[in-house]
Amino acid sequence: MLLSNINFPLAKFPKTSTNINHFPFSNIKSVGSKKVLSSGKMKVLIDGYTYFNSPSHPLEAELHHQEFNTTDDTGIGILPFFHGKNILLTGATGLLGKVVVEKILRSMSVGKIYLLIKAKDKEAALTRLTNEITNSDLFKTLKQELGDSYEAMVREKLIPIAGNICEPNLGMDSESIARVRKDVDVIIQSAASTVLNDRYDLLVDANMSAPQRLMRFAKTCNNLTLFAHISTAYVSGKREGLIMERPFIMGENGRKEGLYDESTQLDIIEENNLILKSSSSSSNHHDLTKNLKRLAQDRATLFGWHNSYHMTKAMGEMALDEIRGDVPLLIIRPTVIESTYKEPFPGWIQGNRMFDPVIMAYGKGQLPGFFGDSQVIMDVIPVDMVANTTIAAIAKEGNMHRPHPQPRVYHVASSATNPLLYSDFFEYLFHYFNSSPLIPSQEISRIKYFDDFRDFSEYTRNAINGDKDKMPLKSQNQAKAKAAYAEKLCKLYEFIGFFNARFDTGNTESLIEAMSKEEKLSFEVDARNIEWKKYIEEIHIPGLIKHIINGTV
């Protein structure tokens, strides 16, 4: 039997692994001019790439007759799943979306990646693609690997689509709609408004209505395999203890008392009516903004969420499940996403993210105290691990012959498997900034913890103001502004300073167990492998200084 005459599914590996010695397998045997691994998989070189035959192919019987071990370790099958697949991605200019794009391009052979980019026309979308994505410092590793072929590859693989998820038909023109509808195999919904205390109407539109629009479009796609939605672990609200990976039920709230409370059933239609009522009663833009921000926080507090961002993300999950029909839905819930741990290089980050203003304020001597519990676990996860988990989970769920009847939820978190206490976190900060101060001659003291905001406020003002009677008026005003900023910062993030919960990662653990050794190396998803001291002191803070303070993207 000639191998070239056999038509079988292909699993593609990077060109860098074409040498048989590069693979983590032992006991390689020869069959004619081919190579057979101890697993029984036949290695074939086609166009410079390495392929293995499917274990279910009739060739397996031929190998069996030659008394080779036919036990296969294909794992999830991430590479073969994505081979030739066309993807629609929203939020590609954001932190996670950008890392997902880079990882896919660098690690596997996909078809097209359609990027829905907020822009007025194709030319503007292409400009944003170039300026904010392909010219990003994040892509320097891929540029180095591909050399002169980099530009041609991104032109072939990355297709910018001018649109807006907050508009009808996602803001796409008819030609784009027809093309994407015909081609797309996987949709990754990563776009969102992440402002914790924004106007209620803006948050509901971006985090609930927009995903609904995308799901309605998904239901018209010809070959859709899976819809992946990026949410947040903090949709859990004010619940405590071990938070499980389960989907929301329509009307559910986030209160501590339990999953259901008849007096606080969340009615999405009623929330929209309240927004319309508040909008119509506001006399000017300033009043409108103030009223809608107040309404957002009031409703979040009533229903048991820390802020309106978390609440509207929960509403988005409910709405997606309500209208999805038979579209398989995967929900990824990361905790606090921070800089890359390993890939494509350590320390890359975009935007001044949740813990980063706290880190920078402490490093500048503007945060002498912290409104939080030193023994509470803070939950941080590097963005490359979130991207890898998203990709691996899509492959795992997409390869299922019978999709789960309920949406599948994956927490991407560290609190349950590799906990990091605030006491350790701030000790790492103290060690770093004492060795490498942000401001020359700046003295940094160990942080003091407070569980009473008035005590925290008084201590902070005294520590920052010093002997204000001896200070010139300008310096007094600056000190007052710094103290006010520290108070605002800690009040804004109060929910994570006293967050007495851990996020279960059972589905993510099962994902890890199902992955092959090769996949675990290529797609790192295990938070237990994070060395926190190294990550904070050697990777994350230097990355913040380089990419945020010095302003590179």
Coordinates of C-alpha atoms in Angstrom, one line a residue:
M1 CA 0.0 0.0 0.0
L2 CA 1.4 3.4 -1.0
L3 CA 1.1 6.1 1.7
S4 CA 0.7 8.7 -1.0
N5 CA -2.6 7.1 -2.2
I6 CA -4.2 7.2 1.3
N7 CA -6.5 10.1 2.0
F8 CA -6.5 10.8 5.8
P9 CA -7.0 13.6 8.3
L10 CA -3.8 15.6 8.8
A11 CA -2.4 17.1 12.0
K12 CA 0.0 19.9 11.2
F13 CA 3.1 20.8 13.3
P14 CA 5.4 23.7 13.0
K15 CA 8.1 23.7 10.4
T16 CA 10.7 24.0 13.1
S17 CA 9.8 20.4 14.2
T18 CA 10.4 18.6 10.9
N19 CA 13.6 16.9 12.2
I20 CA 12.6 13.7 13.8
N21 CA 14.9 14.4 16.7
H22 CA 12.9 17.4 17.7
F23 CA 9.9 15.4 18.8
P24 CA 9.5 14.2 22.4
F25 CA 9.1 10.6 21.4
S26 CA 11.4 7.6 21.9
N27 CA 11.9 4.2 20.2
I28 CA 11.6 5.5 16.7
K29 CA 11.5 2.6 14.2
S30 CA 11.9 2.6 10.4
V31 CA 9.3 1.2 8.0
G32 CA 10.8 1.4 4.5
S33 CA 11.8 5.0 3.9
K34 CA 9.2 6.3 6.4
K35 CA 9.5 6.8 10.2
V36 CA 7.2 5.3 12.7
L37 CA 7.0 6.6 16.3
S38 CA 6.6 4.3 19.3
S39 CA 3.0 5.5 19.4
G40 CA 2.4 3.8 16.1
K41 CA 1.9 7.2 14.2
M42 CA 3.5 7.5 10.8
K43 CA 5.6 10.6 10.2
V44 CA 5.3 12.2 6.7
L45 CA 6.9 15.3 5.3
I46 CA 4.7 17.3 3.0
D47 CA 5.8 20.8 1.8
G48 CA 8.2 21.0 4.7
Y49 CA 5.5 20.2 7.4
T50 CA 5.2 17.1 9.5
Y51 CA 2.0 15.2 9.5
F52 CA 0.7 12.1 11.4
N53 CA -2.0 9.8 10.3
S54 CA -5.3 9.5 12.2
P55 CA -5.2 6.5 14.5
S56 CA -8.6 5.4 13.1
H57 CA -7.3 5.1 9.6
P58 CA -6.9 1.6 8.0
L59 CA -3.2 2.1 7.9
E60 CA -3.2 1.5 11.6
A61 CA -4.1 -2.2 10.9
E62 CA -1.0 -2.5 8.7
L63 CA 1.1 -1.1 11.5
H64 CA -0.5 -3.5 13.9
H65 CA 0.5 -6.4 11.8
Q66 CA 4.1 -5.2 12.1
E67 CA 3.6 -5.5 15.9
F68 CA 4.1 -1.8 16.7
N69 CA 2.4 -0.2 19.6
T70 CA -0.6 1.6 18.3
T71 CA -1.5 3.5 21.4
D72 CA -2.0 7.1 20.3
D73 CA -1.3 10.3 22.2
T74 CA -2.9 12.9 20.0
G75 CA -4.4 14.8 22.9
I76 CA -7.1 17.2 22.2
G77 CA -6.1 17.6 18.6
I78 CA -5.6 21.4 18.7
L79 CA -3.6 21.6 15.5
P80 CA -5.8 19.4 13.3
F81 CA -8.9 21.1 14.6
F82 CA -7.8 24.6 13.5
H83 CA -6.2 23.4 10.3
G84 CA -7.8 25.3 7.5
K85 CA -10.5 26.8 9.8
N86 CA -11.9 30.3 9.2
I87 CA -12.4 32.4 12.3
L88 CA -14.3 35.5 13.0
L89 CA -12.9 37.5 15.9
T90 CA -14.2 40.6 17.6
G91 CA -12.1 42.7 19.9
A92 CA -8.9 42.0 18.0
T93 CA -7.4 45.4 19.0
G94 CA -7.8 44.6 22.7
L95 CA -5.3 42.9 24.9
L96 CA -6.6 39.3 24.8
G97 CA -7.8 39.5 21.2
K98 CA -4.5 40.6 20.0
V99 CA -2.6 37.8 21.8
V100 CA -5.1 35.2 20.4
V101 CA -4.4 36.4 16.9
E102 CA -0.7 36.3 17.3
K103 CA -0.7 32.8 18.9
I104 CA -2.9 31.4 16.1
L105 CA -0.7 32.8 13.4
R106 CA 2.5 31.6 15.0
S107 CA 1.4 28.2 16.1
M108 CA -1.0 26.7 13.5
S109 CA -2.2 26.7 10.0
V110 CA -5.7 28.3 9.8
G111 CA -7.6 29.6 6.8
K112 CA -8.6 33.2 7.3
I113 CA -9.0 35.2 10.4
Y114 CA -11.8 37.8 9.9
L115 CA -11.3 40.7 12.3
L116 CA -14.3 42.8 13.0
I117 CA -12.7 46.2 13.6
K118 CA -14.6 49.4 14.6
A119 CA -14.0 51.6 11.6
K120 CA -16.0 53.7 9.1
D121 CA -14.8 51.9 6.0
K122 CA -12.4 49.2 4.7
E123 CA -9.5 51.6 4.4
A124 CA -9.9 52.8 8.0
A125 CA -10.2 49.1 9.2
L126 CA -7.0 48.2 7.3
T127 CA -5.2 51.2 8.9
R128 CA -6.2 50.1 12.4
L129 CA -5.1 46.5 11.6
T130 CA -1.7 47.7 10.5
N131 CA -1.1 50.3 13.3
E132 CA -2.7 48.5 16.2
I133 CA -2.1 44.8 15.4
T134 CA 0.5 43.8 12.8
N135 CA 2.9 46.6 13.7
S136 CA 2.5 45.9 17.4
D137 CA 5.6 45.0 19.4
L138 CA 3.7 41.8 20.3
F139 CA 4.3 40.5 16.8
K140 CA 8.0 41.0 16.7
T141 CA 8.7 37.3 17.3
L142 CA 6.5 36.2 14.4
K143 CA 8.2 38.9 12.2
Q144 CA 11.6 37.5 13.1
E145 CA 10.5 33.9 12.3
L146 CA 8.9 34.8 9.0
G147 CA 11.3 37.5 7.8
D148 CA 10.4 38.9 4.4
S149 CA 7.3 36.7 4.1
Y150 CA 5.7 38.3 7.2
E151 CA 3.8 41.0 5.3
A152 CA 2.5 38.6 2.7
M153 CA 1.3 36.1 5.4
V154 CA -0.7 38.7 7.4
R155 CA -2.2 40.0 4.2
E156 CA -3.3 36.5 3.3
K157 CA -4.5 35.4 6.7
L158 CA -5.8 38.6 8.4
I159 CA -8.9 40.0 6.8
P160 CA -10.1 43.3 8.4
I161 CA -13.9 43.9 8.3
A162 CA -15.1 47.4 9.0
G163 CA -18.0 47.2 11.4
N164 CA -19.3 47.8 14.9
I165 CA -20.8 45.2 17.2
C166 CA -23.1 47.9 18.6
E167 CA -24.8 48.5 15.2
P168 CA -27.4 46.4 13.2
N169 CA -25.8 43.6 11.2
L170 CA -22.6 44.3 13.2
G171 CA -22.1 47.4 11.0
M172 CA -20.8 45.2 8.2
D173 CA -21.6 45.9 4.5
S174 CA -23.5 43.3 2.5
E175 CA -20.4 41.9 0.8
S176 CA -18.7 41.2 4.1
I177 CA -21.8 39.7 5.6
A178 CA -22.1 37.2 2.7
R179 CA -18.4 36.3 2.7
V180 CA -18.1 35.8 6.5
R181 CA -21.5 33.9 6.6
K182 CA -20.2 31.5 3.9
D183 CA -16.7 31.0 5.3
V184 CA -16.7 31.1 9.1
D185 CA -16.2 28.0 11.1
V186 CA -15.5 29.5 14.6
I187 CA -16.6 32.8 16.2
I188 CA -14.6 34.3 19.1
Q189 CA -16.5 37.1 20.8
S190 CA -13.8 39.1 22.7
A191 CA -15.1 42.7 22.3
A192 CA -16.5 44.4 25.4
S193 CA -16.7 47.5 27.5
T194 CA -14.5 46.9 30.5
V195 CA -15.1 50.2 32.3
L196 CA -16.2 49.2 35.8
N197 CA -18.5 52.2 36.4
D198 CA -19.6 53.4 33.0
R199 CA -23.1 54.5 32.0
Y200 CA -25.7 51.8 32.2
D201 CA -26.9 52.2 28.6
L202 CA -23.3 51.9 27.2
L203 CA -22.5 48.9 29.3
V204 CA -25.7 47.0 28.4
D205 CA -25.3 47.8 24.7
A206 CA -21.6 46.6 24.6
N207 CA -21.8 43.7 27.0
M208 CA -25.3 42.3 26.5
S209 CA -26.9 43.5 23.3
A210 CA -23.8 43.3 21.1
P211 CA -23.1 39.6 21.9
Q212 CA -26.8 39.0 21.1
R213 CA -26.3 40.6 17.7
L214 CA -23.3 38.5 17.0
M215 CA -25.2 35.3 18.0
R216 CA -28.1 36.1 15.7
F217 CA -25.5 36.5 12.9
A218 CA -23.9 33.2 14.0
K219 CA -27.2 31.4 13.6
T220 CA -27.2 32.3 9.9
C221 CA -23.6 31.0 9.2
N222 CA -23.4 28.0 7.0
N223 CA -20.6 26.0 8.6
L224 CA -20.3 27.3 12.2
T225 CA -18.8 24.8 14.6
L226 CA -18.6 26.8 17.8
F227 CA -19.3 30.2 19.3
A228 CA -16.7 31.2 22.0
H229 CA -17.6 34.1 24.3
I230 CA -15.0 35.8 26.5
S231 CA -16.6 36.8 29.8
T232 CA -15.1 37.4 33.2
A233 CA -14.9 35.2 36.3
Y234 CA -16.4 38.1 38.4
V235 CA -19.9 37.5 36.9
S236 CA -20.2 35.4 40.1
G237 CA -21.1 38.7 41.9
K238 CA -20.8 38.7 45.7
R239 CA -21.0 35.0 46.2
E240 CA -18.3 33.5 48.4
G241 CA -16.6 30.1 48.8
L242 CA -15.7 28.0 45.8
I243 CA -17.3 29.4 42.6
M244 CA -18.1 26.6 40.2
E245 CA -17.9 26.6 36.4
R246 CA -21.5 26.6 35.5
P247 CA -23.7 28.7 33.1
F248 CA -26.2 31.3 34.3
I249 CA -29.9 30.8 34.3
M250 CA -32.0 33.7 32.9
G251 CA -33.1 35.9 35.8
E252 CA -30.3 34.8 38.2
N253 CA -28.6 37.3 40.5
G254 CA -25.2 37.5 42.1
R255 CA -26.3 37.9 45.7
K256 CA -24.7 36.0 48.6
E257 CA -28.0 34.6 49.8
G258 CA -28.3 32.1 47.0
L259 CA -28.9 31.6 43.4
Y260 CA -32.5 32.5 43.4
D261 CA -34.4 35.2 45.2
E262 CA -37.9 36.0 43.9
S263 CA -37.7 39.6 45.1
T264 CA -34.5 40.2 43.0
Q265 CA -35.1 38.3 39.8
L266 CA -33.1 40.0 37.1
D267 CA -35.4 41.0 34.2
I268 CA -33.4 42.1 31.2
I269 CA -36.4 43.8 29.5
E270 CA -37.1 45.7 32.7
E271 CA -33.5 46.9 32.9
N272 CA -33.8 48.3 29.3
N273 CA -37.0 50.0 30.3
L274 CA -35.3 51.7 33.3
I275 CA -32.5 52.9 31.0
L276 CA -35.1 54.5 28.6
K277 CA -36.9 56.1 31.5
S278 CA -33.8 57.5 33.0
S279 CA -32.6 58.8 29.6
S280 CA -35.9 60.6 28.9
S281 CA -35.9 62.3 32.3
S282 CA -32.4 63.8 32.0
S283 CA -32.4 67.4 30.9
N284 CA -28.8 67.6 29.5
H285 CA -25.8 65.4 28.7
H286 CA -24.1 65.9 32.0
D287 CA -27.3 64.9 33.9
L288 CA -27.8 62.0 31.6
T289 CA -24.3 60.6 32.2
K290 CA -24.6 61.1 36.0
N291 CA -28.0 59.6 36.2
L292 CA -27.1 56.5 34.1
K293 CA -23.9 55.9 36.1
R294 CA -25.9 56.1 39.3
L295 CA -28.6 53.8 37.9
A296 CA -26.0 51.3 36.9
Q297 CA -24.4 51.1 40.3
D298 CA -27.8 51.0 42.1
R299 CA -29.0 48.1 40.0
A300 CA -25.7 46.2 40.4
T301 CA -25.9 46.6 44.2
L302 CA -29.5 45.5 44.3
F303 CA -28.8 42.3 42.3
G304 CA -25.6 41.4 44.1
W305 CA -22.8 42.5 41.8
H306 CA -19.9 44.6 42.8
N307 CA -20.2 46.9 39.8
S308 CA -22.2 47.3 36.6
Y309 CA -19.5 45.9 34.4
H310 CA -19.7 42.5 36.1
M311 CA -23.5 42.6 36.1
T312 CA -23.8 43.4 32.4
K313 CA -21.3 40.7 31.5
A314 CA -23.5 38.2 33.4
M315 CA -26.5 39.6 31.5
G316 CA -24.6 39.0 28.3
E317 CA -24.1 35.3 29.2
M318 CA -27.8 34.9 30.0
A319 CA -28.9 36.5 26.8
L320 CA -26.5 34.4 24.6
D321 CA -27.8 31.1 26.1
E322 CA -31.4 32.3 25.7
I323 CA -31.2 32.9 22.0
R324 CA -28.4 30.5 20.8
G325 CA -30.8 27.7 19.7
D326 CA -28.5 24.8 18.7
V327 CA -25.3 26.8 18.3
P328 CA -22.7 25.3 20.6
L329 CA -21.7 27.9 23.1
L330 CA -18.3 28.0 25.0
I331 CA -17.8 30.6 27.8
I332 CA -14.3 31.6 28.9
R333 CA -14.2 33.3 32.3
P334 CA -10.7 34.7 33.1
T335 CA -10.0 36.5 36.3
V336 CA -7.6 39.6 36.3
I337 CA -5.7 39.4 33.1
E338 CA -2.1 40.7 33.2
S339 CA 1.1 40.6 31.1
T340 CA 2.4 37.6 29.2
Y341 CA 4.2 35.0 31.2
K342 CA 6.1 33.3 28.3
E343 CA 4.7 33.9 24.9
P344 CA 5.5 35.3 22.5
F345 CA 7.9 36.8 25.0
P346 CA 7.6 37.6 28.7
G347 CA 6.1 40.9 30.0
W348 CA 4.1 42.2 27.0
I349 CA 1.0 44.1 28.0
Q350 CA -1.4 46.7 26.6
G351 CA -3.3 49.2 28.7
N352 CA -3.1 50.2 32.3
R353 CA -5.0 47.2 33.7
M354 CA -6.7 46.4 37.0
F355 CA -3.8 45.9 39.4
D356 CA -1.4 48.0 37.4
P357 CA -2.5 51.4 38.6
V358 CA -2.1 50.0 42.2
I359 CA 1.5 48.8 41.3
M360 CA 2.5 52.1 39.7
A361 CA 1.0 54.2 42.5
Y362 CA 2.9 52.1 45.1
G363 CA 6.1 52.4 43.2
K364 CA 5.8 56.2 43.0
G365 CA 5.2 56.4 46.8
Q366 CA 1.6 57.4 46.3
L367 CA 0.0 54.4 48.0
P368 CA 1.3 53.9 51.5
G369 CA -1.8 51.9 52.6
F370 CA -4.1 49.4 51.0
F371 CA -7.8 49.0 51.7
G372 CA -7.9 45.2 51.8
D373 CA -7.1 42.0 53.7
S374 CA -3.5 40.9 53.5
Q375 CA -4.6 37.2 53.7
V376 CA -7.1 37.4 50.8
I377 CA -6.1 35.6 47.7
M378 CA -5.7 37.9 44.6
D379 CA -6.5 36.1 41.4
V380 CA -4.2 37.0 38.5
I381 CA -3.7 35.1 35.2
P382 CA -1.2 36.0 32.4
V383 CA -2.8 36.9 29.1
D384 CA -0.9 34.2 27.2
M385 CA -2.4 31.5 29.4
V386 CA -5.9 32.9 28.8
A387 CA -5.3 32.9 25.0
N388 CA -4.0 29.3 25.2
T389 CA -6.9 28.1 27.2
T390 CA -9.3 29.7 24.8
I391 CA -7.7 28.1 21.8
A392 CA -7.4 24.6 23.5
A393 CA -11.0 24.8 24.8
I394 CA -12.3 25.7 21.4
A395 CA -10.5 22.6 19.9
K396 CA -11.7 20.3 22.7
E397 CA -15.4 21.4 22.5
G398 CA -15.3 21.8 18.7
N399 CA -14.1 18.2 18.3
M400 CA -17.0 16.8 20.2
H401 CA -19.5 14.8 18.0
R402 CA -22.3 15.6 20.4
P403 CA -22.0 19.2 21.9
H404 CA -23.0 19.7 25.5
P405 CA -26.7 20.6 25.9
Q406 CA -25.7 23.5 28.2
P407 CA -23.0 26.1 27.5
R408 CA -19.6 24.9 28.6
V409 CA -17.8 27.2 31.1
Y410 CA -14.0 27.4 31.7
H411 CA -12.6 29.5 34.5
V412 CA -9.1 30.7 33.7
A413 CA -7.9 31.4 37.2
S414 CA -5.1 30.8 39.7
S415 CA -6.8 31.2 43.2
A416 CA -7.7 27.5 43.6
T417 CA -4.5 25.9 42.2
N418 CA -1.7 28.4 42.8
P419 CA -2.9 31.1 45.3
L420 CA -1.1 34.4 45.6
L421 CA -1.8 36.4 48.8
Y422 CA -1.9 40.2 48.9
S423 CA 0.8 40.0 51.6
D424 CA 3.1 38.2 49.2
F425 CA 2.2 40.4 46.3
F426 CA 3.0 43.6 48.1
E427 CA 6.2 42.1 49.5
Y428 CA 7.3 41.4 45.9
L429 CA 6.5 45.0 45.0
F430 CA 8.4 46.3 48.0
H431 CA 11.5 44.2 47.1
Y432 CA 11.4 45.4 43.5
F433 CA 10.9 49.1 44.0
N434 CA 13.5 49.3 46.8
S435 CA 16.0 47.8 44.4
S436 CA 14.9 49.7 41.3
P437 CA 12.9 52.8 42.4
L438 CA 10.7 54.4 39.8
I439 CA 11.7 57.8 41.1
P440 CA 15.3 58.4 42.1
S441 CA 15.8 58.7 45.9
Q442 CA 12.1 57.7 46.4
E443 CA 11.8 55.8 49.7
I444 CA 9.3 52.9 49.6
S445 CA 7.8 51.5 52.8
R446 CA 6.0 48.2 53.3
I447 CA 2.3 48.6 52.7
K448 CA -0.1 48.9 55.6
Y449 CA -3.5 47.1 55.4
F450 CA -6.9 48.5 56.5
D451 CA -10.3 47.1 56.8
D452 CA -11.9 50.4 57.7
F453 CA -12.0 53.0 54.9
R454 CA -11.9 56.0 57.2
D455 CA -8.8 54.7 58.9
F456 CA -7.2 54.0 55.5
S457 CA -8.1 57.5 54.3
E458 CA -6.7 59.2 57.4
Y459 CA -3.5 57.3 57.3
T460 CA -3.0 57.9 53.5
R461 CA -3.6 61.6 53.8
N462 CA -1.1 61.9 56.7
A463 CA 1.5 59.8 55.0
I464 CA 1.3 61.7 51.7
N465 CA 0.8 65.2 53.1
G466 CA 3.5 65.0 55.7
D467 CA 4.0 68.4 57.5
K468 CA 1.8 70.4 55.2
D469 CA 2.3 73.6 57.2
K470 CA 5.8 73.7 55.9
M471 CA 4.8 72.9 52.3
P472 CA 4.2 75.6 49.7
L473 CA 0.6 75.9 48.5
K474 CA 1.3 74.2 45.2
S475 CA 2.9 71.2 47.0
Q476 CA -0.1 71.0 49.4
N477 CA -2.5 70.8 46.5
Q478 CA -0.4 68.1 44.7
A479 CA -0.3 66.1 48.0
K480 CA -4.1 66.4 48.4
A481 CA -4.6 65.3 44.8
K482 CA -2.4 62.2 45.3
A483 CA -4.2 61.2 48.5
A484 CA -7.6 61.6 46.7
Y485 CA -6.3 59.4 43.9
A486 CA -5.2 56.7 46.3
E487 CA -8.6 56.7 48.0
K488 CA -10.4 56.5 44.7
L489 CA -8.2 53.7 43.5
C490 CA -8.7 51.6 46.6
K491 CA -12.4 52.3 46.7
L492 CA -12.8 51.3 43.0
Y493 CA -11.0 47.9 43.6
E494 CA -12.5 47.3 47.1
F495 CA -14.3 44.2 45.8
I496 CA -11.0 42.3 45.1
G497 CA -9.4 43.5 48.3
F498 CA -11.9 41.6 50.4
F499 CA -13.0 38.9 47.9
N500 CA -13.5 35.7 49.9
A501 CA -13.9 33.3 47.0
R502 CA -11.9 31.0 44.8
F503 CA -12.7 30.0 41.3
D504 CA -13.0 26.3 40.6
T505 CA -11.1 25.2 37.5
G506 CA -12.4 21.6 37.1
N507 CA -13.1 22.0 33.4
T508 CA -9.7 23.6 32.8
E509 CA -8.1 20.8 34.8
S510 CA -9.9 18.2 32.6
L511 CA -8.6 20.2 29.6
I512 CA -5.0 19.9 30.8
E513 CA -5.4 16.1 31.4
A514 CA -6.7 15.6 27.9
M515 CA -3.8 17.5 26.3
S516 CA -0.9 15.6 24.9
K517 CA 2.7 16.4 26.0
E518 CA 3.3 18.3 22.8
E519 CA 0.1 20.4 23.3
K520 CA 1.0 21.1 27.0
L521 CA 4.4 22.5 25.8
S522 CA 3.0 24.5 22.9
F523 CA -0.2 25.7 24.7
E524 CA 0.7 26.4 28.3
V525 CA -2.6 26.7 30.3
D526 CA -1.6 25.3 33.8
A527 CA -1.6 28.2 36.4
R528 CA 0.3 25.9 38.8
N529 CA 3.4 26.4 36.7
I530 CA 3.5 30.2 37.5
E531 CA 6.4 31.2 39.8
W532 CA 4.8 34.3 41.3
K533 CA 7.9 36.0 42.6
K534 CA 9.6 35.6 39.3
Y535 CA 6.5 36.7 37.4
I536 CA 5.9 39.9 39.5
E537 CA 9.5 41.0 39.9
E538 CA 11.2 39.8 36.8
I539 CA 8.4 39.8 34.2
H540 CA 5.4 41.9 35.0
I541 CA 6.8 45.1 36.6
P542 CA 9.5 45.4 34.0
G543 CA 6.9 44.8 31.3
L544 CA 4.7 47.6 32.8
I545 CA 7.6 50.0 32.8
K546 CA 8.5 49.2 29.2
H547 CA 5.1 49.0 27.6
I548 CA 3.0 51.4 29.7
I549 CA 5.3 54.0 31.3
N550 CA 7.6 54.1 28.3
G551 CA 4.6 53.8 26.0
T552 CA 5.5 51.0 23.5
V553 CA 2.7 48.8 22.2

